[in-house]
XYZ file of C-alpha atoms in Angstrom:
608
model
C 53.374 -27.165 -28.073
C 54.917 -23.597 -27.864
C 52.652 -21.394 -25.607
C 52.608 -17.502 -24.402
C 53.147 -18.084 -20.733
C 50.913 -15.417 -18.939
C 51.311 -14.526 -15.120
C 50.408 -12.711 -12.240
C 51.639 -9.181 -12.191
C 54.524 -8.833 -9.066
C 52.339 -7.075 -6.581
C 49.129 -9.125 -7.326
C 49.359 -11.257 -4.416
C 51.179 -14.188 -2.212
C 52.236 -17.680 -3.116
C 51.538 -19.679 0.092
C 51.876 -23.110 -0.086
C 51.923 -26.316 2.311
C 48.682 -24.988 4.739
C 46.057 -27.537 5.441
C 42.173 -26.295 5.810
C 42.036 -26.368 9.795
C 45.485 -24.909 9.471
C 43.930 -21.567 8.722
C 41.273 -21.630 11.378
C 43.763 -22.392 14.162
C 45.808 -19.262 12.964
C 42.824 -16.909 12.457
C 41.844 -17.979 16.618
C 45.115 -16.980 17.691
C 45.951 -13.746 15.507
C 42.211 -12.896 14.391
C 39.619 -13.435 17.073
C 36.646 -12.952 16.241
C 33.430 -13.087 18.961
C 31.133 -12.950 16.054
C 32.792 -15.138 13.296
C 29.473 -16.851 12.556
C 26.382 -16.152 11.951
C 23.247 -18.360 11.857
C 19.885 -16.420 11.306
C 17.536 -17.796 13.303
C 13.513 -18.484 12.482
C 11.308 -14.968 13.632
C 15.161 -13.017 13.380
C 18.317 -12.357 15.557
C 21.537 -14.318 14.860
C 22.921 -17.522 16.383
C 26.467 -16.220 16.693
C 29.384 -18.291 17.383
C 33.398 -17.055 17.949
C 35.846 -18.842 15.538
C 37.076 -20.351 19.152
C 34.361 -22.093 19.654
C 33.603 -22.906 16.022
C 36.624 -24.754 16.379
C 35.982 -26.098 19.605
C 32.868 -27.911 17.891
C 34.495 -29.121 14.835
C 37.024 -31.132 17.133
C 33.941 -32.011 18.371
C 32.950 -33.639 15.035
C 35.973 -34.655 14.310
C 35.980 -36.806 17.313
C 32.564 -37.763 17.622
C 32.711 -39.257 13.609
C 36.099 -41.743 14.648
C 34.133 -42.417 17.776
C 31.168 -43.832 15.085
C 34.156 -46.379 13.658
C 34.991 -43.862 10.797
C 38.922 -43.673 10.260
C 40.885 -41.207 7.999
C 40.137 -41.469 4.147
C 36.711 -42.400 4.440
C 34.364 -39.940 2.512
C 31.084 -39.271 3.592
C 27.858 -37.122 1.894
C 26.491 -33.979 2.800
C 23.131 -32.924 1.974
C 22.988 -29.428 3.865
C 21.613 -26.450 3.283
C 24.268 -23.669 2.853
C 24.920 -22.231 6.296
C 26.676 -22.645 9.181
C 26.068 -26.198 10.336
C 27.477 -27.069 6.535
C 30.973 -25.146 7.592
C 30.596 -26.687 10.861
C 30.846 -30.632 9.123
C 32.642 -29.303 6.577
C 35.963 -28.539 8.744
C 35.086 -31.086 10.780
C 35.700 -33.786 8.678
C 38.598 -32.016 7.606
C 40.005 -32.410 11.104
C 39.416 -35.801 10.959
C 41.361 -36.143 7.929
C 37.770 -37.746 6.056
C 36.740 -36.932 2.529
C 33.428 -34.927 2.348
C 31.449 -35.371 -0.811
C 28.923 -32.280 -0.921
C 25.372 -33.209 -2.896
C 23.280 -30.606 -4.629
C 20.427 -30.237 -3.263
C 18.391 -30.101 -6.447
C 19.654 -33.233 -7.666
C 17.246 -35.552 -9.090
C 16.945 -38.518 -6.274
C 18.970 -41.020 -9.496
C 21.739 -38.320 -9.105
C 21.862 -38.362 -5.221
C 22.546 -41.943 -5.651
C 24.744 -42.066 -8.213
C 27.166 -39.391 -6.347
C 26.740 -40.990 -3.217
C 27.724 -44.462 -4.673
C 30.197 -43.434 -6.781
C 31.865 -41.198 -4.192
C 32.013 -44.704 -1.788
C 29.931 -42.342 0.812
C 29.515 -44.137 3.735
C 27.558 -41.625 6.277
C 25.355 -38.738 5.275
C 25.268 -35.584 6.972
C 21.192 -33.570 6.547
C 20.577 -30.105 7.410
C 16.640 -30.516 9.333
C 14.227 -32.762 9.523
C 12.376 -31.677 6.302
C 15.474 -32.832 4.468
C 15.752 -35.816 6.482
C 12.373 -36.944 5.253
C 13.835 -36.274 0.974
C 17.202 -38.577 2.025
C 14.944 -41.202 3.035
C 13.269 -41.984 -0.001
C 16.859 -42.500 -1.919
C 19.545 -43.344 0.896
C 18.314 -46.755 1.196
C 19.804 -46.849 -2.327
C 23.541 -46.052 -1.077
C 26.066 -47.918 0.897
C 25.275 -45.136 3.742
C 24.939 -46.756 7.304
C 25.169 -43.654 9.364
C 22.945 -40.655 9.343
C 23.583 -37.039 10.998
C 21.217 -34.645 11.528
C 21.876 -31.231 12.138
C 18.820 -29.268 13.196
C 15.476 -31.250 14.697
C 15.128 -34.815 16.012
C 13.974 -37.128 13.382
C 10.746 -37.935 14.740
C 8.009 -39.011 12.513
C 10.585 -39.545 9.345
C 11.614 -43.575 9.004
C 14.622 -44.726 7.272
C 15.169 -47.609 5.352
C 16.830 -50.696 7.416
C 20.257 -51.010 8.034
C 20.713 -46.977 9.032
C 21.169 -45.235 11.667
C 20.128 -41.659 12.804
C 22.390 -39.547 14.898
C 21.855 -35.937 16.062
C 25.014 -33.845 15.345
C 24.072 -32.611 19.126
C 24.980 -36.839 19.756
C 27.998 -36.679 17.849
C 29.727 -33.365 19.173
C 28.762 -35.517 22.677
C 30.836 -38.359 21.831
C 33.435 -36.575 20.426
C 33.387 -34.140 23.883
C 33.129 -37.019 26.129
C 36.588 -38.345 23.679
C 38.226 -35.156 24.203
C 37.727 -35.066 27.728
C 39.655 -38.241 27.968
C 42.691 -37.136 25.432
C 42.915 -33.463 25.163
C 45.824 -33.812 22.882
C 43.702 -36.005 20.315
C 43.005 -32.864 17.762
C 46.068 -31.638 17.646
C 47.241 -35.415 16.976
C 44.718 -35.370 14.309
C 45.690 -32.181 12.701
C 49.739 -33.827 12.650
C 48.473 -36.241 10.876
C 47.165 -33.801 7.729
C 49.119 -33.399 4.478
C 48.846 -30.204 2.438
C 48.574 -32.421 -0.586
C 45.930 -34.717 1.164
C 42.717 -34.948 -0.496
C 40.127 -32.819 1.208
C 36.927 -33.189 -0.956
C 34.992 -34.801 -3.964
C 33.300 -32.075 -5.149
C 30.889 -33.361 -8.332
C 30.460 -31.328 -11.444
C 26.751 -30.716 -12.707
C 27.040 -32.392 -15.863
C 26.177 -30.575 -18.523
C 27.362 -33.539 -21.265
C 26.968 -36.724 -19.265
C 27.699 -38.106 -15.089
C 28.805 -35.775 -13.299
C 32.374 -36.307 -11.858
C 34.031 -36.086 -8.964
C 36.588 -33.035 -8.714
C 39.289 -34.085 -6.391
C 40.562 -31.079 -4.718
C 43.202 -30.958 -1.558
C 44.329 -28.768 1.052
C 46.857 -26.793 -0.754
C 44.263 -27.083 -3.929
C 41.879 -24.738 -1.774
C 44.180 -22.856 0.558
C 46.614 -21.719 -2.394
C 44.052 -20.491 -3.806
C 42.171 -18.625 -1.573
C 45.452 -17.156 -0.386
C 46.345 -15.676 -4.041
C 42.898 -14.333 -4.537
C 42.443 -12.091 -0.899
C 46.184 -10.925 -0.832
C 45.297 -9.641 -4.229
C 42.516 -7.514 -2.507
C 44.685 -5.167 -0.015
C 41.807 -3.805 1.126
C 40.050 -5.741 2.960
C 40.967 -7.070 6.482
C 40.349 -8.967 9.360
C 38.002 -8.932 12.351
C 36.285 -5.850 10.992
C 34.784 -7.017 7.525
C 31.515 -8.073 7.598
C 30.395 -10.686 5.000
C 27.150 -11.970 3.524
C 26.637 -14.961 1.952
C 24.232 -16.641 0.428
C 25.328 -18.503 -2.441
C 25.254 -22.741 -1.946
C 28.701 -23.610 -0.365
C 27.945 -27.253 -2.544
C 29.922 -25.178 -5.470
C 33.603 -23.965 -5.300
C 32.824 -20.930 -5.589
C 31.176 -20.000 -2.160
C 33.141 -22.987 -0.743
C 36.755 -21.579 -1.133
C 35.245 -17.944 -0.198
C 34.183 -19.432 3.062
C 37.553 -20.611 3.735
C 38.816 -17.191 3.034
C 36.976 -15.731 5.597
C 37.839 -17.818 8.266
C 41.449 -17.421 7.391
C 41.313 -13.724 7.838
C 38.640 -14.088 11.249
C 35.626 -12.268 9.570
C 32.653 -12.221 10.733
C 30.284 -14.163 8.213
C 26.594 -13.901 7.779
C 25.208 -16.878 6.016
C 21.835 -16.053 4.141
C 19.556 -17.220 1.540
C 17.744 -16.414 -1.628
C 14.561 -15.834 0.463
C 15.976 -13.077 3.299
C 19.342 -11.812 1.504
C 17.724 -8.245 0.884
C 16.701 -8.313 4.735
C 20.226 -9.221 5.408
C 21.864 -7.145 3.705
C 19.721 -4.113 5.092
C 20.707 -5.374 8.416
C 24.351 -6.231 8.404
C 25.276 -3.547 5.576
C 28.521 -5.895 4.534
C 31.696 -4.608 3.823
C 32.315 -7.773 1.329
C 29.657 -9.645 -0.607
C 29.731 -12.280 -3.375
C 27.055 -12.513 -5.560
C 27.043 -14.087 -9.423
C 25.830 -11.927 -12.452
C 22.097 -13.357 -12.526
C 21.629 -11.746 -8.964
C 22.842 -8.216 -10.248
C 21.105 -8.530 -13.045
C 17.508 -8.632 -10.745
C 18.561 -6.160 -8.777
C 19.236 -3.932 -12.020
C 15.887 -4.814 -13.480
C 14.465 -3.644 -10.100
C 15.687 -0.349 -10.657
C 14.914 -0.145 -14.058
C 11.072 -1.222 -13.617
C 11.031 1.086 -10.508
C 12.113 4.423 -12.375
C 9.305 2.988 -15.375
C 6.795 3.145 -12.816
C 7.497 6.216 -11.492
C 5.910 9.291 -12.954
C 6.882 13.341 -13.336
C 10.991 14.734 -12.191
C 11.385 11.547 -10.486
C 11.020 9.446 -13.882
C 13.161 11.859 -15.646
C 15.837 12.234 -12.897
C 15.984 8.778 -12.494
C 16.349 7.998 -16.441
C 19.410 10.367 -16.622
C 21.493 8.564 -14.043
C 21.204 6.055 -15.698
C 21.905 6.555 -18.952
C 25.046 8.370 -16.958
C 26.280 5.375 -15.544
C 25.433 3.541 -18.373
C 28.790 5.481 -19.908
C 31.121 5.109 -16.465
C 34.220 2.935 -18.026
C 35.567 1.284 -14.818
C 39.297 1.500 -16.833
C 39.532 5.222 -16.487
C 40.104 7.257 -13.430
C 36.771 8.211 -11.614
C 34.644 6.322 -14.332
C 35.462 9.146 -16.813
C 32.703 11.176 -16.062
C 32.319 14.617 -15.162
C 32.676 15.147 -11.504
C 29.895 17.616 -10.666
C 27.703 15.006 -13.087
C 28.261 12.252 -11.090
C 28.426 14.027 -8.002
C 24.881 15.176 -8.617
C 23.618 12.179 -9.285
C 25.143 10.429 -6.151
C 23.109 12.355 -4.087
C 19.863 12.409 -6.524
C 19.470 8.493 -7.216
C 22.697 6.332 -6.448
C 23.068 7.298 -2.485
C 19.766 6.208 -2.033
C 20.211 2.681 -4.119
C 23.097 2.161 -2.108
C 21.014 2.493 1.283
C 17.753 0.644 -0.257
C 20.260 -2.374 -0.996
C 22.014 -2.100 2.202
C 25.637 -1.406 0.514
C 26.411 1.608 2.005
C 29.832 -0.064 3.307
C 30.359 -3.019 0.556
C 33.962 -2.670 -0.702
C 34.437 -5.106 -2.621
C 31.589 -7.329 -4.345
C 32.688 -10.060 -5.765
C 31.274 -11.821 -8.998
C 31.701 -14.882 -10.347
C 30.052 -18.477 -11.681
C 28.969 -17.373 -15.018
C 29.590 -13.747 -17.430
C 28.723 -10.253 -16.206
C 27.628 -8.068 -18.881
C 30.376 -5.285 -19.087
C 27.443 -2.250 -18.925
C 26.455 -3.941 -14.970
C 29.848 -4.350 -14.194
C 30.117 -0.539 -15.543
C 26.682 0.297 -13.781
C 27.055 -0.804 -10.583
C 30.741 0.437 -10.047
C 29.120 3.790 -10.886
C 26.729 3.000 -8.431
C 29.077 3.319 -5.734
C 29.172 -0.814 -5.583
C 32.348 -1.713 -6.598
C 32.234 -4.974 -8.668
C 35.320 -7.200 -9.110
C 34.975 -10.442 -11.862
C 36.811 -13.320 -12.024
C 37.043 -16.469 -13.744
C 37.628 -20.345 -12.789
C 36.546 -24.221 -12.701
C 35.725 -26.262 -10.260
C 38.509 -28.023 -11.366
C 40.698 -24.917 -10.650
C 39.993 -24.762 -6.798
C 38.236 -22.445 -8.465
C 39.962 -18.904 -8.807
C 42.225 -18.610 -12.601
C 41.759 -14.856 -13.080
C 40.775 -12.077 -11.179
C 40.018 -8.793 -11.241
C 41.200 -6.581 -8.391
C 41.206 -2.860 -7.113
C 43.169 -0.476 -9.552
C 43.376 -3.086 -12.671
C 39.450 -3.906 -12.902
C 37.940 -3.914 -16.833
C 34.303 -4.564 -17.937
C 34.017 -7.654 -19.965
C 37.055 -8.861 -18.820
C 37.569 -11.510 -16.127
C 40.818 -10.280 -14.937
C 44.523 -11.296 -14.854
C 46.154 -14.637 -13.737
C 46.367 -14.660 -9.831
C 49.618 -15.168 -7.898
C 51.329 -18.351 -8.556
C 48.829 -19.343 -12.053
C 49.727 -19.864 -15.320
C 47.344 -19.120 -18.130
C 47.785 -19.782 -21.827
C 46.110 -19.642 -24.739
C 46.020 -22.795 -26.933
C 46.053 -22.328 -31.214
C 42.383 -23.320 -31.297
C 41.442 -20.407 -28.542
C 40.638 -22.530 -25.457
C 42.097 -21.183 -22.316
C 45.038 -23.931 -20.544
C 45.926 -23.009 -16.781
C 48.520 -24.518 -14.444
C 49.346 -23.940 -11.226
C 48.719 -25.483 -7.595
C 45.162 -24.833 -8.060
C 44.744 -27.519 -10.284
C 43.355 -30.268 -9.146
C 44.458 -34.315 -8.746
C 42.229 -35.218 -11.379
C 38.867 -36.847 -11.675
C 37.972 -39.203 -9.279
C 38.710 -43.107 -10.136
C 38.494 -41.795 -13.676
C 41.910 -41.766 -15.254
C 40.687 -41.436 -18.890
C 38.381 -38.289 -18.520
C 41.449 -36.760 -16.438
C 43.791 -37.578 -19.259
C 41.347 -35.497 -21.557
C 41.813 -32.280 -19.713
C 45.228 -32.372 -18.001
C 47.998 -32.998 -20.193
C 51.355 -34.379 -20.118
C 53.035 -30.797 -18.908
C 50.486 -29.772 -16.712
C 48.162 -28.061 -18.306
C 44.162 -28.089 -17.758
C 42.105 -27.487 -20.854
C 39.446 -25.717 -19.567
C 37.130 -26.139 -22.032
C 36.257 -22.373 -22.843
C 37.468 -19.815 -25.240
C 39.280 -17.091 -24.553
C 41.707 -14.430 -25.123
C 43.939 -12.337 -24.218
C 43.550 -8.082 -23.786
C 46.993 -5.982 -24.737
C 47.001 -4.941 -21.158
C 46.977 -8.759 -20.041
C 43.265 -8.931 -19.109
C 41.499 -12.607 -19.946
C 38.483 -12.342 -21.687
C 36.282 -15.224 -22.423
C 34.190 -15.578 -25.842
C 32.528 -19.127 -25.589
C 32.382 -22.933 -24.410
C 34.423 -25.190 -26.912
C 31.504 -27.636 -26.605
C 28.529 -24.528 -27.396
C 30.140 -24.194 -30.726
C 28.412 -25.581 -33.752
C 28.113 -25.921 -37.541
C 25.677 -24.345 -40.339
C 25.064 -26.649 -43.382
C 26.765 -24.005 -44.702
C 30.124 -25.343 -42.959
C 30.394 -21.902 -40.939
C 31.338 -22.155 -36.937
C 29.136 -20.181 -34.939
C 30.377 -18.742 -31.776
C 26.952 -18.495 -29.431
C 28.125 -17.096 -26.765
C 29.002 -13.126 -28.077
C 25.389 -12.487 -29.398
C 23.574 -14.640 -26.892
C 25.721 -11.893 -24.329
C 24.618 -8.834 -26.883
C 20.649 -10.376 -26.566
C 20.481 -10.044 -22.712
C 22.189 -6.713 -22.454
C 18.414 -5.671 -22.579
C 16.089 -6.139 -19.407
C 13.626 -7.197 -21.877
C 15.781 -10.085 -22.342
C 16.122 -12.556 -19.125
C 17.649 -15.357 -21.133
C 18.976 -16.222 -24.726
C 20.181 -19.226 -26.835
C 21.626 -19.882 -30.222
C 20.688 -22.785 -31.848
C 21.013 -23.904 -35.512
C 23.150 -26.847 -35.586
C 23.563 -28.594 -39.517
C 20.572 -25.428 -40.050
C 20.961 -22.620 -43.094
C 21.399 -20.125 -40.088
C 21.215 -19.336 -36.465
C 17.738 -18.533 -34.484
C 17.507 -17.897 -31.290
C 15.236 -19.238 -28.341
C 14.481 -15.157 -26.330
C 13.290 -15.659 -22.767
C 11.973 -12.228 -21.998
C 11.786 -11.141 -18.056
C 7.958 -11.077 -17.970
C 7.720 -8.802 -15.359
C 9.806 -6.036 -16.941
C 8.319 -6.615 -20.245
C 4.698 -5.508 -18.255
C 6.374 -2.173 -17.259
C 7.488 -1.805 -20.754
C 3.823 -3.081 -22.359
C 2.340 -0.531 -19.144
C 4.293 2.223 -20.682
C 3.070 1.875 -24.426
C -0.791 1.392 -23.252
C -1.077 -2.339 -23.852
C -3.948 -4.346 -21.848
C -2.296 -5.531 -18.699
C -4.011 -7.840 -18.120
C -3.179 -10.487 -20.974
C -1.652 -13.601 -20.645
C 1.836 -13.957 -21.390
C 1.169 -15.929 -24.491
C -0.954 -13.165 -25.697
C 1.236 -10.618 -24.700
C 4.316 -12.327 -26.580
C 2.296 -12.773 -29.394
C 1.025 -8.699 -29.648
C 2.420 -7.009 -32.511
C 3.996 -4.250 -30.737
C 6.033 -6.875 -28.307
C 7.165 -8.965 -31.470
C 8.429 -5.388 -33.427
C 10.165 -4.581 -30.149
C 12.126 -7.889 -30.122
C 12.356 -7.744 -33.324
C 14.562 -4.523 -32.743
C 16.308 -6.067 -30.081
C 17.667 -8.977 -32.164
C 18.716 -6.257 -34.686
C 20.226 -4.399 -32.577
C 22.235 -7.543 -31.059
C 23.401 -8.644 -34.444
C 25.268 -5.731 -35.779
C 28.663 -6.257 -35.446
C 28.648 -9.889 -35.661
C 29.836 -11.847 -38.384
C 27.523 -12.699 -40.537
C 26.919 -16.022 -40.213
C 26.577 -15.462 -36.190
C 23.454 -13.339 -36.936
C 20.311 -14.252 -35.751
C 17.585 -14.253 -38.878
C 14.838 -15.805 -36.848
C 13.608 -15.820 -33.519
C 11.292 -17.565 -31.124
C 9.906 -15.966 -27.668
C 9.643 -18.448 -24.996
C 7.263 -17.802 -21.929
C 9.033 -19.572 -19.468
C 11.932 -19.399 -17.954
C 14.804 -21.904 -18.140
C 15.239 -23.757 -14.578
C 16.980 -26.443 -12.839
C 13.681 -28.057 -12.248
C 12.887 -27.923 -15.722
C 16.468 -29.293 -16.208
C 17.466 -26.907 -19.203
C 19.846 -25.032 -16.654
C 22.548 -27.603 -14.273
C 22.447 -27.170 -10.414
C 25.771 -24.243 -11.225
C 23.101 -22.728 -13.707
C 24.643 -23.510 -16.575
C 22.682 -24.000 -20.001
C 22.444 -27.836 -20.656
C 22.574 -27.243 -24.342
C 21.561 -30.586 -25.470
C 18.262 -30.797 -23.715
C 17.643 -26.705 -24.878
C 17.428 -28.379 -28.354
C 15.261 -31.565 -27.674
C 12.396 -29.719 -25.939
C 12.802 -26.795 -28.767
C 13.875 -28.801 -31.793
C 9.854 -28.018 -33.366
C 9.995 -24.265 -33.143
């Protein structure tokens, strides 16, 4: 197979090889302390703060305390955690103690709990608080689990099944202090015995098609990774940066970011869905991650705000942004006039910064799914500078990037230090590299699928390449499907083109062995009520009624019209179908990573 090799660009970032996970933390307490390296919010406000000196000092601690339970290197063990601190905490822990964690998500059916627990040959199970504790008790009886750690509360009033154990991780960090006081040198024996190419975790993807699997990912997986994508961002630094995060550290995504800040000793807030916009208000970051869905809220927002608002502050409002609607983040300044934009800095996009609490953000980074290019266009002329890339679990996860001074809308970037990116002849995207990782655990055939003889991971997605070397990414290889009329549709481009519109929340193709394509429209009720507001409808009907009101179905109706032009034909939508509610995890149409599950999106609509 003869391939266009594509690379990083020379001054794109460092190959670093050969560093273990607790590698990086040691370094960052000796050239990067950090007093306030973590950052645990605590219940009625104020931060439980730890230094990345003693965040080490208690993941010895759990190092020690877990081989003081009978646990030896290459065990693996589960973690159902919240995303926060105590989940870092475990996290490097076992690390340091050279065991295998297997993060579970925590909306996982209890049959999936089980089946990742089992098949990851778990044998101790790490819970965030009691509430949690009192979930794992109706399924861990079901697992091979003996030990079980919990990090916040005492247990009391939950009752596990027989045969287990419950620990505090208070009890633990004791018996692996009351170790350390009697060999002081045990940690750093530990750490000697920890291989770069050692596996570090099991990290299960959310099965869209089937099981999910177990990604195995080492050291060098992660820390090669994380290394290519920050040195690629000159910009930001050490001790200084302040980062919020509140995405669940059970995905690669947040997971490797995590690591990156504790390489580079900055300070990280860990956060929630529930109190990020508090957060944010109060630590005003320097770096936040985020993934598209969130920006697209927060856009929505603004839009239904400047609806609702009446008089110069309506029509002010409108105009910036329309204006930012044509800032083009490949041209110097956005391409707009200067004493335009200036003006509407001050007007409207100062005072979004300061509502959102980015006053200081310089870099936010987005990945885990597709940013429309007019957000990604949008918020840069915002003043929030937004920076996509693209990856896999199975990547560690970071393929492309973009980065300061080469950033496109609609583009996920260009190969990171050290990654190789083709394109194979049917469009899907192949990447090699150290970020790859071993393969699927204990399941040599489904490895064999997507790594190939030289090296290569098949991604599974389609993609090309920009003149200028930028990746762009059109579709899923498994989303595609076939008309009776023997055409491939592509879903992806027009389902992007449908949700371009606030109206719009979320969009699918479907018309598989149909004449033609229709697609399932999941307005955003609550802007479609500003809109409805706006054009004198009764507010106070039902969504069903609402969605069914001529006026709504004529505006979608112009909406799917306006998605389809430039589409092939055969790609165009000739009928669709508004759905009330939302696509969820709990209504399992969307995987834990919030990913359409295709399949099931055409059992429980195959009648409309």
């Amino acid at each position: 197979m003869s391939l266009q090799i594509y690379t990083a660009a020379p001054d794109s970032g460092d190959v670093v090889l050969g560093r273990t996970l607790p590698s990086l933390l040691d370094e960052a307490v000796e050239m990067y302390p950090n007093p306030k390296a973590f950052n645990q919010p605590k219940e009625g406000g104020g931060w439980l703060t730890l230094s990345n000196d003693e965040f080490k000092r208690a993941a010895d601690e759990i190092a020690l305390g877990l081989h003081a339970l009978g646990y030896e290197r290459g065990d693996h063990v589960a973690m159902f955690m919240n995303s926060d601190m105590y989940f870092t905490l475990v996290d490097m822990g076992c690390l340091i103690a050279g065991i295998v964690n297997v993060p579970l998500y925590t909306t996982y059916t209890a049959d999936n709990l089980v089946y990742v627990a089992q098949n990851g040959k778990t044998k101790a199970l790490f819970v965030s608080n009691d509430e949690m504790l009192a979930q794992a008790a109706e399924w861990v009886g079901r697992t091979d689990v003996t030990n079980v750690i919990l990090a916040e509360g005492d247990g009391a009033g939950v009752s596990l099944p027989e045969g287990l154990t419950l620990h505090t991780l208070a009890a633990l960090r004791a018996m692996g202090s009351e170790r350390l006081a009697q060999n002081p040198d045990e940690p750093t024996t530990l750490r000697e015995q920890i291989d770069a190419h050692d596996l570090a975790t099991l990290i299960y993807t959310s099965g869209t098609t089937g099981l999910p699997k177990g990604v195995m990912l080492t050291h060098e997986n992660i820390s090669s990774n994380l290394y290519a994508a920050l040195t690629g961002f000159k910009i930001l630094k050490h001790q200084n940066e302040n980062v919020v995060t509140f995405l669940p550290l059970t995905h690669v995504f947040a997971r490797t970011l995590s690591f990156l800040s504790l390489a580079y000793g900055q300070s990280v807030y860990f956060s929630d869905p529930d109190r990020i916009v508090a957060h944010l208000a109060e630590v005003k970051p320097t770096f936040f991650v985020s993934v598209p869905r969130v920006l697209e809220k927060v856009y929505d927002k603004v839009l239904l705000g400047i609806r609702e608002s009446e008089g110069l502050k309506k029509t002010i409002g409108n105009w910036a942004l329309e204006l930012a609607k044509d800032y083009d983040l490949s041209k110097e300044n956005g391409g707009l006039n200067p004493i335009k934009y200036a003006l509407a800095d001050k007007l409207v996009y100062s005072k979004l910064r300061e509502r959102l609490g980015l006053t200081r953000v310089k870099v936010c980074a987005v990945g885990g799914a597709a940013l429309r290019p007019d957000l990604a266009n949008s918020f840069s002329a915002f003043g929030i500078p937004v920076y996509q890339g693209y990856g896999l679990t199975e990547t560690s996860p970071v393929i492309t990037m973009n980065r300061p001074g080469y950033n496109r809308a609609g583009a996920v970037g260009q190969p990171i230090a050290g990654v190789e990116v083709a394109i194979a002849e049917d469009g899907e995207i192949l990447s090699r590299g150290p970020h790859i990782m071993v393969g699927y655990y204990e399941e040599p055939e489904k490895t064999a699928e997507v790594l190939d003889a030289d090296g290569w991971f098949h991604t599974g997605d389609i993609g090309e390449m920009t003149d200028e070397g930028f990746l762009r990414i059109t579709d899923r290889k498994k989303a595609l499907f076939k008309l009776s009329t023997g055409k491939y549709v592509i879903p992806q481009p027009i389902e992007n083109a449908l949700t371009e519109d606030p109206l719009i929340e979320q969009a699918v193709i479907v018309g598989n062995s149909q004449k033609y394509c229709t697609a399932l429209v999941f307005p955003g009720m609550e802007v479609l009520r500003g809109w409805a507001k706006e054009k004198d409808l009764d507010a106070n009907l039902s969504d069903e009624a609402l969605l069914a009101h001529p006026k709504v179905q004529a505006k979608y109706e112009d909406l799917v019209a306006e998605a389809n032009k430039g589409m092939d034909h055969w790609n165009q939508v000739k009928r669709f179908h508004l759905v009330p509610t939302l696509m969820t995890v709990d209504n399992e149409l969307l995987t834990p990573t919030m990913k359409v599950v295709r399949r099931k999106v055409n059992e429980a609509f195959d009648e409309d």
